[in-house]
Coordinates of N, CA and C in Angstrom, one line a residue:
X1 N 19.3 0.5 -24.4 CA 19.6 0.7 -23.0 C 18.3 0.7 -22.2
X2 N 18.1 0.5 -20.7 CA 16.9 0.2 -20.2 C 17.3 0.6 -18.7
X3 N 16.3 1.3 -18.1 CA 17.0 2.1 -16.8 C 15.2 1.7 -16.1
X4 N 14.9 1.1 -15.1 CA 14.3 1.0 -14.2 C 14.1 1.9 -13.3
X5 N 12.8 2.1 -13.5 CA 12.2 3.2 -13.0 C 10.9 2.9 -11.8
X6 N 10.9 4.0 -11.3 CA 9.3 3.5 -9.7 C 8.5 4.1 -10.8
X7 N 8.6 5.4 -11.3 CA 7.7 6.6 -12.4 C 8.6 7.2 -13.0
X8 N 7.4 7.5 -13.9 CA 8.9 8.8 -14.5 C 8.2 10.3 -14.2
X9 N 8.8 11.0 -15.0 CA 8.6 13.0 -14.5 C 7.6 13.0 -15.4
X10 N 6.9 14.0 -14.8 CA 5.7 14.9 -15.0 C 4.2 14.0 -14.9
X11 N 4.4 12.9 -14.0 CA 3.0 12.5 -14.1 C 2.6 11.4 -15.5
X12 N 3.9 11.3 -15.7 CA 3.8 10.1 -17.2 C 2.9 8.7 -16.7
X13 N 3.2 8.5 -15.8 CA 2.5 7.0 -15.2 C 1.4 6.8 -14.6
X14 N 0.9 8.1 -15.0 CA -0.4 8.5 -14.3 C -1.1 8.3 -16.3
X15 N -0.6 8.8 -16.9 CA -1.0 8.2 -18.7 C -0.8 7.1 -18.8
X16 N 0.1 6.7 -18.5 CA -0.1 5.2 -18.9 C -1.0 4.4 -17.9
X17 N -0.9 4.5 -17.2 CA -2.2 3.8 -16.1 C -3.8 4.5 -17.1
X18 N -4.2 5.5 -17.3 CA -5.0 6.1 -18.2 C -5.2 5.7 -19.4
X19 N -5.0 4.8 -20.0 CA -4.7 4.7 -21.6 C -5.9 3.8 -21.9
X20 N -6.8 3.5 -20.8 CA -8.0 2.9 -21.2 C -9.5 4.0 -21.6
X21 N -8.8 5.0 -21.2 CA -9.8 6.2 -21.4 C -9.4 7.2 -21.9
X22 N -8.4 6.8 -23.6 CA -7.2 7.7 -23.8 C -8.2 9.0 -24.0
X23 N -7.4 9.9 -24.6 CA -7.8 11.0 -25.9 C -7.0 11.3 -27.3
X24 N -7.6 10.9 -28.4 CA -6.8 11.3 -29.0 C -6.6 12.9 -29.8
X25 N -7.0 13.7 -28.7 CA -6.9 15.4 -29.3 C -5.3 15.5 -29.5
X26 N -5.6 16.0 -30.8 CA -3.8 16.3 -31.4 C -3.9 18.2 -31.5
X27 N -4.8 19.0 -31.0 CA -5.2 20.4 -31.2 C -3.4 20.7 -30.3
X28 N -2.8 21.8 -31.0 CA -1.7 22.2 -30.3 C -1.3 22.3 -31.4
X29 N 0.2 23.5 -30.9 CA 1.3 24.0 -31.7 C 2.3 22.5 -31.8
X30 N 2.7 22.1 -32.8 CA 3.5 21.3 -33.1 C 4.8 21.5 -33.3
X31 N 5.4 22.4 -34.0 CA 6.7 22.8 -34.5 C 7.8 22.9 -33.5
X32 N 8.9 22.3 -33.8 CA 9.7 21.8 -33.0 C 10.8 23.2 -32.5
X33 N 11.1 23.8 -31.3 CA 11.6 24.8 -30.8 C 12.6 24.6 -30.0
X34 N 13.7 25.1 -29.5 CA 13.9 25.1 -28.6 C 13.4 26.0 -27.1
X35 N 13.3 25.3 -26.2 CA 13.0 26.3 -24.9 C 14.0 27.4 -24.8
X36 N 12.7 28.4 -24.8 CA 13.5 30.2 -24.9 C 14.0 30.2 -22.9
X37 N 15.1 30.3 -23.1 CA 16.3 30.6 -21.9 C 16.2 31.6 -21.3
X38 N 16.9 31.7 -20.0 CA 16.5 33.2 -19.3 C 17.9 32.7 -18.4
X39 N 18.0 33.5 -17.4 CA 19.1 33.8 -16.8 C 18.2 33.2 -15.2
X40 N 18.4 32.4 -14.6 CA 17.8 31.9 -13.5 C 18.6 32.2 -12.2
X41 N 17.8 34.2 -12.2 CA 17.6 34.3 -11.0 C 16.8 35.1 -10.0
X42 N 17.2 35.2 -8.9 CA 15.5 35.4 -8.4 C 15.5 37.0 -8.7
X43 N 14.3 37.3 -8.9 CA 13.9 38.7 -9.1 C 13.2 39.3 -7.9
X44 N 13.7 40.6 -7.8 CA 13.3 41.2 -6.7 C 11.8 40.7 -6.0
X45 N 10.7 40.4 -6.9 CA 9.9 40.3 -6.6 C 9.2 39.4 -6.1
X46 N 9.8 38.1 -6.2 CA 9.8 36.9 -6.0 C 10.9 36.3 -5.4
X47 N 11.6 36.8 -4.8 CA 12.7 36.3 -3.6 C 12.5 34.8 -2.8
X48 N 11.7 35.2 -2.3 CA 11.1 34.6 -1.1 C 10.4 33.2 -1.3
X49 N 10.7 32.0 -0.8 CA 10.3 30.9 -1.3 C 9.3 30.6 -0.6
X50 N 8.1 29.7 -1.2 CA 6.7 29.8 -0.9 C 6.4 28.3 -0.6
X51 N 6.0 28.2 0.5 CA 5.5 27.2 1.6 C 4.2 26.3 0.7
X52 N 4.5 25.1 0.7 CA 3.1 24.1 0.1 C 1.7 24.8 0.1
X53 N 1.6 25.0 1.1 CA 0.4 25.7 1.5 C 0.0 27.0 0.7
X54 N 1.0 27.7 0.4 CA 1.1 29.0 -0.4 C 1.0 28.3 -1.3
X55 N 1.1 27.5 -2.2 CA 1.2 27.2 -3.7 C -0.1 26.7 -3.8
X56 N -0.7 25.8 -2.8 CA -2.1 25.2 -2.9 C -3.2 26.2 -3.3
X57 N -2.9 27.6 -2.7 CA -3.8 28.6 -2.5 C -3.4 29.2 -4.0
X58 N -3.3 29.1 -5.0 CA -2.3 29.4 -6.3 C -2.6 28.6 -6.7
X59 N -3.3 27.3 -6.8 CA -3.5 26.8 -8.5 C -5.0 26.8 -8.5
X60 N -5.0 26.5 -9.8 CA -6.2 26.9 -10.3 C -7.5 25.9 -9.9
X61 N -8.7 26.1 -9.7 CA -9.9 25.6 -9.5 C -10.9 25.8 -10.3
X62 N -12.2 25.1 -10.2 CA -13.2 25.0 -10.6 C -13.5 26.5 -10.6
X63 N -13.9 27.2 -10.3 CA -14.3 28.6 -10.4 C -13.2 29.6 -11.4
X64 N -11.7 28.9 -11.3 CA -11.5 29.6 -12.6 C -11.2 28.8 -13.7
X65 N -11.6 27.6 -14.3 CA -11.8 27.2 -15.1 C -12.8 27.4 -15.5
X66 N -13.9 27.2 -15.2 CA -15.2 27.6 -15.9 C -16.1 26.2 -15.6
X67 N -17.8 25.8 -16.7 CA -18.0 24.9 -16.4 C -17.8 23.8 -16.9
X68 N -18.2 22.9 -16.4 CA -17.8 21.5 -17.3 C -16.9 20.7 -16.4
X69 N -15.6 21.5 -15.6 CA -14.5 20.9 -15.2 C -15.2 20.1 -14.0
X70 N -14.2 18.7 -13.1 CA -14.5 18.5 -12.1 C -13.3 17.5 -11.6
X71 N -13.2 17.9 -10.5 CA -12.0 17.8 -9.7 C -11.7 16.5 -10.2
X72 N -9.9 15.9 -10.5 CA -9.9 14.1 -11.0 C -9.4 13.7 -9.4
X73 N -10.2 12.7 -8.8 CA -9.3 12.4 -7.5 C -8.1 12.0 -7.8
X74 N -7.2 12.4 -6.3 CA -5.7 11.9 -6.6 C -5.4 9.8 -6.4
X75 N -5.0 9.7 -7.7 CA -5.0 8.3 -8.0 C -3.8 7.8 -7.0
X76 N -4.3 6.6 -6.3 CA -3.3 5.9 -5.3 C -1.9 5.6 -5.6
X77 N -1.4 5.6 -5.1 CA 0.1 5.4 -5.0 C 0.5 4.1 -6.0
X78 N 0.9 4.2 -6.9 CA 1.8 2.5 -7.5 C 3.3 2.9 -7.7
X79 N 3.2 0.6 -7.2 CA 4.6 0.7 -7.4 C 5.0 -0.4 -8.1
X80 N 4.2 -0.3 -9.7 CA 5.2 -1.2 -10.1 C 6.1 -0.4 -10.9
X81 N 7.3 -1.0 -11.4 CA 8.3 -0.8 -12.0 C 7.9 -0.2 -13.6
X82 N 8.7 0.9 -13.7 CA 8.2 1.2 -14.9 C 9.7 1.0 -15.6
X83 N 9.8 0.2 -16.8 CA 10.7 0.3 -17.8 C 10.6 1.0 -19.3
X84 N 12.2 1.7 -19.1 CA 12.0 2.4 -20.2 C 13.0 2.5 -21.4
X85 N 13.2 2.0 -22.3 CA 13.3 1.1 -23.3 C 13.9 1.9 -24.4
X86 N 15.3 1.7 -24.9 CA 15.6 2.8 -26.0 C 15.7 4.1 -26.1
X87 N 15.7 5.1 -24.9 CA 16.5 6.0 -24.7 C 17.5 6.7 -24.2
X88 N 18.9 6.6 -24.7 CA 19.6 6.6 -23.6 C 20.1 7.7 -23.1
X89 N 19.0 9.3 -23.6 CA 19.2 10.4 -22.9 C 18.7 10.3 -21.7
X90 N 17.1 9.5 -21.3 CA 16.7 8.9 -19.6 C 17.7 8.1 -18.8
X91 N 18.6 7.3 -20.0 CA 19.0 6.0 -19.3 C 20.0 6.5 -18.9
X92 N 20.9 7.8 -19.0 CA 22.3 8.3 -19.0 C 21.9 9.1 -17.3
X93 N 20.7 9.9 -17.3 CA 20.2 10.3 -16.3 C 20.9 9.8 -14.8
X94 N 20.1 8.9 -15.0 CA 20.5 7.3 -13.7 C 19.0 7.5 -12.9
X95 N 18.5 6.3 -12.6 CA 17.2 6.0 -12.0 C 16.8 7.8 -11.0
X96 N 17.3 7.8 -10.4 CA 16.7 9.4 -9.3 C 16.4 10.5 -10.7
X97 N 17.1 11.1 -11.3 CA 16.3 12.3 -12.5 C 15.5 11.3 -13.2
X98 N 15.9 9.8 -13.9 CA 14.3 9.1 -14.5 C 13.5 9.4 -14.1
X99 N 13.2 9.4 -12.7 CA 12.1 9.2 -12.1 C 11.5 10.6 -11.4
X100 N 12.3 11.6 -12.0 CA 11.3 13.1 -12.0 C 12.4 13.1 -10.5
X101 N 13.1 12.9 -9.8 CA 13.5 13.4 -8.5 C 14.4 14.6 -8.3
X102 N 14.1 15.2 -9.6 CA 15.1 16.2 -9.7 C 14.3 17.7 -9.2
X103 N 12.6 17.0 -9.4 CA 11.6 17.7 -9.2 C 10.8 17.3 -8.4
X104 N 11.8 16.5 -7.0 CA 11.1 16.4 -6.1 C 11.2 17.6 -4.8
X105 N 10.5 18.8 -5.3 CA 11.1 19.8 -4.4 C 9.8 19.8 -3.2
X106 N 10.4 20.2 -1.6 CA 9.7 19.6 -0.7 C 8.3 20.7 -0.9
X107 N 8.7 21.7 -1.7 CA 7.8 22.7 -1.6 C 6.4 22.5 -3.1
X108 N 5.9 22.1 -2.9 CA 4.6 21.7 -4.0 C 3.3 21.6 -4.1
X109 N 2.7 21.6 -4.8 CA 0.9 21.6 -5.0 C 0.5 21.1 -6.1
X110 N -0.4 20.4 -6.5 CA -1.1 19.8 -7.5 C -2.5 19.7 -7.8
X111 N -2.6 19.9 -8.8 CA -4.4 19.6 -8.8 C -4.8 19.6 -10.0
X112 N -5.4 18.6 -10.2 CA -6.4 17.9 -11.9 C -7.6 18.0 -12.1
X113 N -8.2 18.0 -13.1 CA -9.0 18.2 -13.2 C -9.9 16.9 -14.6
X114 N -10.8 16.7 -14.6 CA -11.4 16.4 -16.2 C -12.6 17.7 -16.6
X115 N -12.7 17.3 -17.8 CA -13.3 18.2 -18.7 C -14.9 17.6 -19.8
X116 N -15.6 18.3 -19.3 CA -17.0 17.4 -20.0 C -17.3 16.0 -19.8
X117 N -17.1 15.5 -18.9 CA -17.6 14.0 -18.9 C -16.6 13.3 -20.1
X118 N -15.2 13.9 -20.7 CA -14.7 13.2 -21.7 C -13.5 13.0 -20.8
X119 N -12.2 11.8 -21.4 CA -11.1 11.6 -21.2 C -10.2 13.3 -21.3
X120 N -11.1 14.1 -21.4 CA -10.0 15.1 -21.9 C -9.5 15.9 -20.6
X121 N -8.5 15.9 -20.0 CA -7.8 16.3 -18.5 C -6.7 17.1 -19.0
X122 N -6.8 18.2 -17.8 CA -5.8 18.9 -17.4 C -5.2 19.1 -15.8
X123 N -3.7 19.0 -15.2 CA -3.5 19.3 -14.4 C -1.9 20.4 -14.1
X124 N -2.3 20.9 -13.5 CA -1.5 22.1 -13.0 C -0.2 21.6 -12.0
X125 N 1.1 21.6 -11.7 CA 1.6 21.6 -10.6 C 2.4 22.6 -10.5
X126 N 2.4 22.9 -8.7 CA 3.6 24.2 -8.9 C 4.6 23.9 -7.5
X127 N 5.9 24.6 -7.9 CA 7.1 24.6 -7.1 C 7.5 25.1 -6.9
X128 N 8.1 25.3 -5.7 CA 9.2 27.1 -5.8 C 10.4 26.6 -4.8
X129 N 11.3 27.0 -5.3 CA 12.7 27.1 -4.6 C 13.6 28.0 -5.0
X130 N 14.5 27.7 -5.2 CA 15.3 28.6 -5.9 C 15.5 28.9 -7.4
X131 N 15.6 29.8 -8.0 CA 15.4 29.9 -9.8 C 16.4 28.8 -10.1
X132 N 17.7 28.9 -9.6 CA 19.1 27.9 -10.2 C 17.9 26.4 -9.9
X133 N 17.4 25.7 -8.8 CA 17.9 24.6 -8.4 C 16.3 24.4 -9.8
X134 N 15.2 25.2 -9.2 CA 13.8 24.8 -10.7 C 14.2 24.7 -12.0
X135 N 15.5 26.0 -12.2 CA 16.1 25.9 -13.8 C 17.1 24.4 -14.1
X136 N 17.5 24.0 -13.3 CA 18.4 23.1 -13.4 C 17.4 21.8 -13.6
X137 N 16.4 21.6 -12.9 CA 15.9 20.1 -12.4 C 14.8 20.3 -13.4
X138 N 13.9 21.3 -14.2 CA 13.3 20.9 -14.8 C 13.8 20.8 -16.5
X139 N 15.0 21.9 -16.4 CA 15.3 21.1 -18.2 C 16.1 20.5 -17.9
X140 N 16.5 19.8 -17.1 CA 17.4 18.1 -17.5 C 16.2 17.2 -17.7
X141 N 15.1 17.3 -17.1 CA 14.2 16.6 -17.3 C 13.4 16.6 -19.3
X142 N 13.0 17.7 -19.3 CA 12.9 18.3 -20.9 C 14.1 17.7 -21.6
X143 N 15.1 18.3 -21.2 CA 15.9 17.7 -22.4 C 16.0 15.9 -22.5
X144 N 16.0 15.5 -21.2 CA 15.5 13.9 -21.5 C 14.8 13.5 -22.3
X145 N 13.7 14.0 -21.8 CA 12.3 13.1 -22.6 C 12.2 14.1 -23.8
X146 N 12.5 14.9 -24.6 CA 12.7 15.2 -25.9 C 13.9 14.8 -26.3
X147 N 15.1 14.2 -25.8 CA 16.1 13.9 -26.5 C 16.4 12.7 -27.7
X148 N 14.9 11.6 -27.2 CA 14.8 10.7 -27.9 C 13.1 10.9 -28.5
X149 N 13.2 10.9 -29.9 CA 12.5 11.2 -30.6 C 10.7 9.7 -30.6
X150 N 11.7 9.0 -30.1 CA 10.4 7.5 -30.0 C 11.1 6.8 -29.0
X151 N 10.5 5.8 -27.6 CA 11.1 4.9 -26.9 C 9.8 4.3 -26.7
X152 N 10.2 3.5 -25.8 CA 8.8 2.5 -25.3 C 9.3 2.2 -24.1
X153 N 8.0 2.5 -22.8 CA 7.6 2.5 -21.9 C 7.0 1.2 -21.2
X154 N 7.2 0.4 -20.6 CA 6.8 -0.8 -20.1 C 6.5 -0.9 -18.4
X155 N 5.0 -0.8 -18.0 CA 4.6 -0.2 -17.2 C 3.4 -1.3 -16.7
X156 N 3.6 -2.3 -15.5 CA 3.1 -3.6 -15.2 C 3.2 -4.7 -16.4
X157 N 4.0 -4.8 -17.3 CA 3.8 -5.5 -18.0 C 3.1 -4.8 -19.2
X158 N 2.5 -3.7 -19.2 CA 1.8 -3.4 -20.3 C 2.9 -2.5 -21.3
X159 N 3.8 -2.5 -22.6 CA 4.5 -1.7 -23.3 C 3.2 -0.5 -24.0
X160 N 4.1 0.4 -23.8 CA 3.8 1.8 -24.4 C 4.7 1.9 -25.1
X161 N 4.6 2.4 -26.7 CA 5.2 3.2 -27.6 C 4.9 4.4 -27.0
X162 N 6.1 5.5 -27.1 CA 6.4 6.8 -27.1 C 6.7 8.1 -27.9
X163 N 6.5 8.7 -28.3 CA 6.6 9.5 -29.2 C 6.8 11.1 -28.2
X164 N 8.1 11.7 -28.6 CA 8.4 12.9 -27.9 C 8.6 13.9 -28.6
X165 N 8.3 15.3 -28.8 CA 8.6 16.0 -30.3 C 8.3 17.5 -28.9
X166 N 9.7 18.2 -28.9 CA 9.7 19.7 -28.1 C 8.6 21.0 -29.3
X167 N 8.2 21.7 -28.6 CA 7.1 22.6 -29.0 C 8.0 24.3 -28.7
X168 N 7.7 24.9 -30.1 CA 7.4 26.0 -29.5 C 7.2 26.5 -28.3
X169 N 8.4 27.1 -27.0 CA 7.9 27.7 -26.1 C 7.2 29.1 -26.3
X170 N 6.1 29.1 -25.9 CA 4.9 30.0 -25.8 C 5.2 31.2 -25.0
X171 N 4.9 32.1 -25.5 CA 5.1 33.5 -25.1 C 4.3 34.0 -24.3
X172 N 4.3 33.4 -23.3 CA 3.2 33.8 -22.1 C 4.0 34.7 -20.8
X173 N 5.4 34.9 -20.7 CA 6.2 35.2 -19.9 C 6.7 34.7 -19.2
X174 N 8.0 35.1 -18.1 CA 8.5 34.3 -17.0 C 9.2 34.5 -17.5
X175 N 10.6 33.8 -16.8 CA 11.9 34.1 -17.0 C 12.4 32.7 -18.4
X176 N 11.7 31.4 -17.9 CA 12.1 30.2 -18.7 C 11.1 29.4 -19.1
X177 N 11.0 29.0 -20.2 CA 9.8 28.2 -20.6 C 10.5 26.9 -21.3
X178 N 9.8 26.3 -21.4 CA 9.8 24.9 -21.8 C 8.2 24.2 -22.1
X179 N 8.3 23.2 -23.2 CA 6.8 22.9 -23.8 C 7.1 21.6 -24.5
X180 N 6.8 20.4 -24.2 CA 6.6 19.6 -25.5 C 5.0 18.8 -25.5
X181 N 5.7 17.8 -26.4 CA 4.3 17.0 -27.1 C 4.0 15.9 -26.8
X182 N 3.7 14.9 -26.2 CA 3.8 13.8 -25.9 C 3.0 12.6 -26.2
X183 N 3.2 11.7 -27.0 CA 2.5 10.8 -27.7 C 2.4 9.5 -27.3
X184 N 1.7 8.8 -26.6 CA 1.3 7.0 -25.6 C 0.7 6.2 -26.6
X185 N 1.1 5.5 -27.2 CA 0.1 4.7 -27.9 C 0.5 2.8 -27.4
X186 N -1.2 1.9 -26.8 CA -0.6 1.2 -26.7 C -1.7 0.5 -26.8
X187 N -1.8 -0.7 -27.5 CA -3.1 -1.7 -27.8 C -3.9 -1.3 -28.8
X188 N -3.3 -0.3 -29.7 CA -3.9 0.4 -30.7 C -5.2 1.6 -29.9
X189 N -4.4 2.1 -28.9 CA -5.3 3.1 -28.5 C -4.0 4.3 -28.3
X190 N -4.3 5.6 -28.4 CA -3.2 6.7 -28.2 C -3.3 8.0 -27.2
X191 N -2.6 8.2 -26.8 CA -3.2 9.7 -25.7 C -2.3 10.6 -26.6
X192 N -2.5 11.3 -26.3 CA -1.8 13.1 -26.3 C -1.9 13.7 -25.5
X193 N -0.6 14.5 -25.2 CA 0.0 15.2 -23.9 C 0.7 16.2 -24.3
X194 N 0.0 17.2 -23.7 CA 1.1 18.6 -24.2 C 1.8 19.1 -22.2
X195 N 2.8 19.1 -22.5 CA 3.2 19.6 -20.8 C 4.1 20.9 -21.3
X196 N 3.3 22.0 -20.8 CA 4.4 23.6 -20.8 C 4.9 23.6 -19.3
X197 N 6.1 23.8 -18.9 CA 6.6 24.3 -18.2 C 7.1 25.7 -17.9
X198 N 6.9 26.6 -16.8 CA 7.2 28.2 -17.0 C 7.7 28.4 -15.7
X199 N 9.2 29.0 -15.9 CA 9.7 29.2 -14.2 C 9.8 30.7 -14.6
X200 N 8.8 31.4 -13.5 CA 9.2 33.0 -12.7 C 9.3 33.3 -11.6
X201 N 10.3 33.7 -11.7 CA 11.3 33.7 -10.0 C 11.9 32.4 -9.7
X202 N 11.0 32.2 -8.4 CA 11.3 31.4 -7.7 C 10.5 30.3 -7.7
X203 N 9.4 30.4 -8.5 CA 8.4 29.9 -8.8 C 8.0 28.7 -10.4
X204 N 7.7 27.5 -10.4 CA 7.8 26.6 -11.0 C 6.4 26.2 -11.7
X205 N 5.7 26.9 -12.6 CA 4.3 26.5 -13.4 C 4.3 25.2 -14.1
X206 N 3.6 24.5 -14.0 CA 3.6 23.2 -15.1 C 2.5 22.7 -14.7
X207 N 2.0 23.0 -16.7 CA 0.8 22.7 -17.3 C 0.2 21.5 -17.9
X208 N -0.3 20.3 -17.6 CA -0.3 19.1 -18.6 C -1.7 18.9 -19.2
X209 N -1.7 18.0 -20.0 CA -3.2 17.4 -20.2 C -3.1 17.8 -21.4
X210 N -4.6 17.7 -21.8 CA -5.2 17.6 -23.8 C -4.7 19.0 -24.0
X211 N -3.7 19.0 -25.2 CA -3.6 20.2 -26.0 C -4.2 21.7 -25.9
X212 N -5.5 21.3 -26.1 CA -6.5 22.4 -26.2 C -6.5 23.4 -24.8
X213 N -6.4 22.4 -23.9 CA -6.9 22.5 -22.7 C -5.9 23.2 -22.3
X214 N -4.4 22.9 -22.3 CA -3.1 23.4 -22.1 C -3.0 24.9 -22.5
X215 N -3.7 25.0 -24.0 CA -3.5 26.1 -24.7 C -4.6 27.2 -23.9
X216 N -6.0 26.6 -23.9 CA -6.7 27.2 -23.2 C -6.4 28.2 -21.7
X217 N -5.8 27.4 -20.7 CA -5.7 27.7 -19.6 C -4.2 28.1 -19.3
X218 N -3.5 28.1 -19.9 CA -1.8 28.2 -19.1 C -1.8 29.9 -19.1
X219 N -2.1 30.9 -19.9 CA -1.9 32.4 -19.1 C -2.7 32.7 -17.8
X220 N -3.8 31.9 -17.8 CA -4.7 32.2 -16.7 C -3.9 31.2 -15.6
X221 N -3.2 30.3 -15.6 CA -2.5 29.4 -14.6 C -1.3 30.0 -14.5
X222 N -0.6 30.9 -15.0 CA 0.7 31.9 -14.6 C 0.0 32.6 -14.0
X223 N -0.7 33.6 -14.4 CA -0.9 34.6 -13.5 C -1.6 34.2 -12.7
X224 N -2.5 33.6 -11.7 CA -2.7 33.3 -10.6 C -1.4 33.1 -10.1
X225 N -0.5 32.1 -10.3 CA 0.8 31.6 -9.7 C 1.5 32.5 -8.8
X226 N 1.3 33.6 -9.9 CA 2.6 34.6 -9.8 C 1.9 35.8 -9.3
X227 N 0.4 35.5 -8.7 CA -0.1 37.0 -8.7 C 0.1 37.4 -6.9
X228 N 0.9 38.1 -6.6 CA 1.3 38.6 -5.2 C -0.2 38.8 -4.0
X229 N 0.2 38.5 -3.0 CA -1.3 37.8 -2.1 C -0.5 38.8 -0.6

């Protein structure tokens, strides 16, 4: 099956556009989990849904990463067609959730980073709306792209092999977590992608980039998120 796509979710086409400066760090929890469940709703404390602006002021920066990091500029807009090849938990979706629109909430912030002068990157994005509509739009998305164990990605012409394998959700808190693994290999070159996702409240954490980096920084990227201002 094959479902045409503009991108897909979580910034996948921003890796494949990347795959000339892969990384191949495999550091990460591997073992296959289901995402630990919660009951998605708002908690007293987090009611209140939080304005773009409010979330920009909430992710993480240079000063709390430490040194080495430095801002990745935000990469221009593309539009070629991304096809996606052999899965028919994306392809059942229908093009709008392929393409991450489930998580296109108007309320958002983003910001990347690299690490040492290497390919090794991490980026943060956050969302807030309602617990139902973040719990809903980000595991249909998870359970997509873990549903099929390998597909292949075809992105300008260039095919990516895929490799998807769900992780241990990590005990960092929140009401719902979500975590997988993500594997790009294409020209005999390979990335690795770890993306945790963590919804508390109202509020939408998601973590990407090298393994390490993920593991490194995702308690210090909740609590900012979630830390009342």
């Amino acid at each position: 099956m094959r479902v045409r796509v503009a991108t897909t979710a979580l910034g996948i086409t921003a890796v494949l556009l990347g795959l000339s400066a892969c990384s191949t760090d495999t550091t990460g929890d591997q073992r296959p989990a289901a995402a630990r469940e919660g009951t998605p709703s708002d908690r007293a404390q987090g009611t209140a849904v939080l304005s773009s602006a409010a979330l920009s002021s909430r992710l993480l920066d240079q000063s709390d990463l430490g040194s080495g990091y430095l801002p990745k500029p935000e990469r221009p807009a593309q539009h070629d067609d991304v096809t996606v090849i052999g899965c028919p938990a994306l392809s059942e979706l229908g093009g709008d959730a392929a393409t991450g629109g489930t998580l296109a909430f108007p309320r958002k912030a983003k910001a990347a980073f690299t690490y040492g002068g290497s390919s090794s990157e991490i980026s943060e994005e956050l969302y807030s709306d309602s617990a139902k509509k973040l719990s809903d739009g980000i595991a249909r998305i998870f359970d997509a792209m873990t549903g099929c164990p390998t597909y292949q990605v075809v992105s300008g012409g260039t095919p990516v092999d895929v490799a998807s394998q769900r992780l241990t959700a990590p005990n960092a808190g929140g009401d719902q977590q979500w975590s997988q693994l993500l594997t790009f290999t294409a020209a005999g070159r390979s990335s690795v992608v770890k993306q945790t996702a963590i919804r508390d409240g109202n509020l939408l954490v998601i973590v990407s980039g090298s393994p390490a980096l993920v593991d490194r920084h995702l308690d210090k990227a909740l609590a900012k998120a979630t830390a009342t201002r």
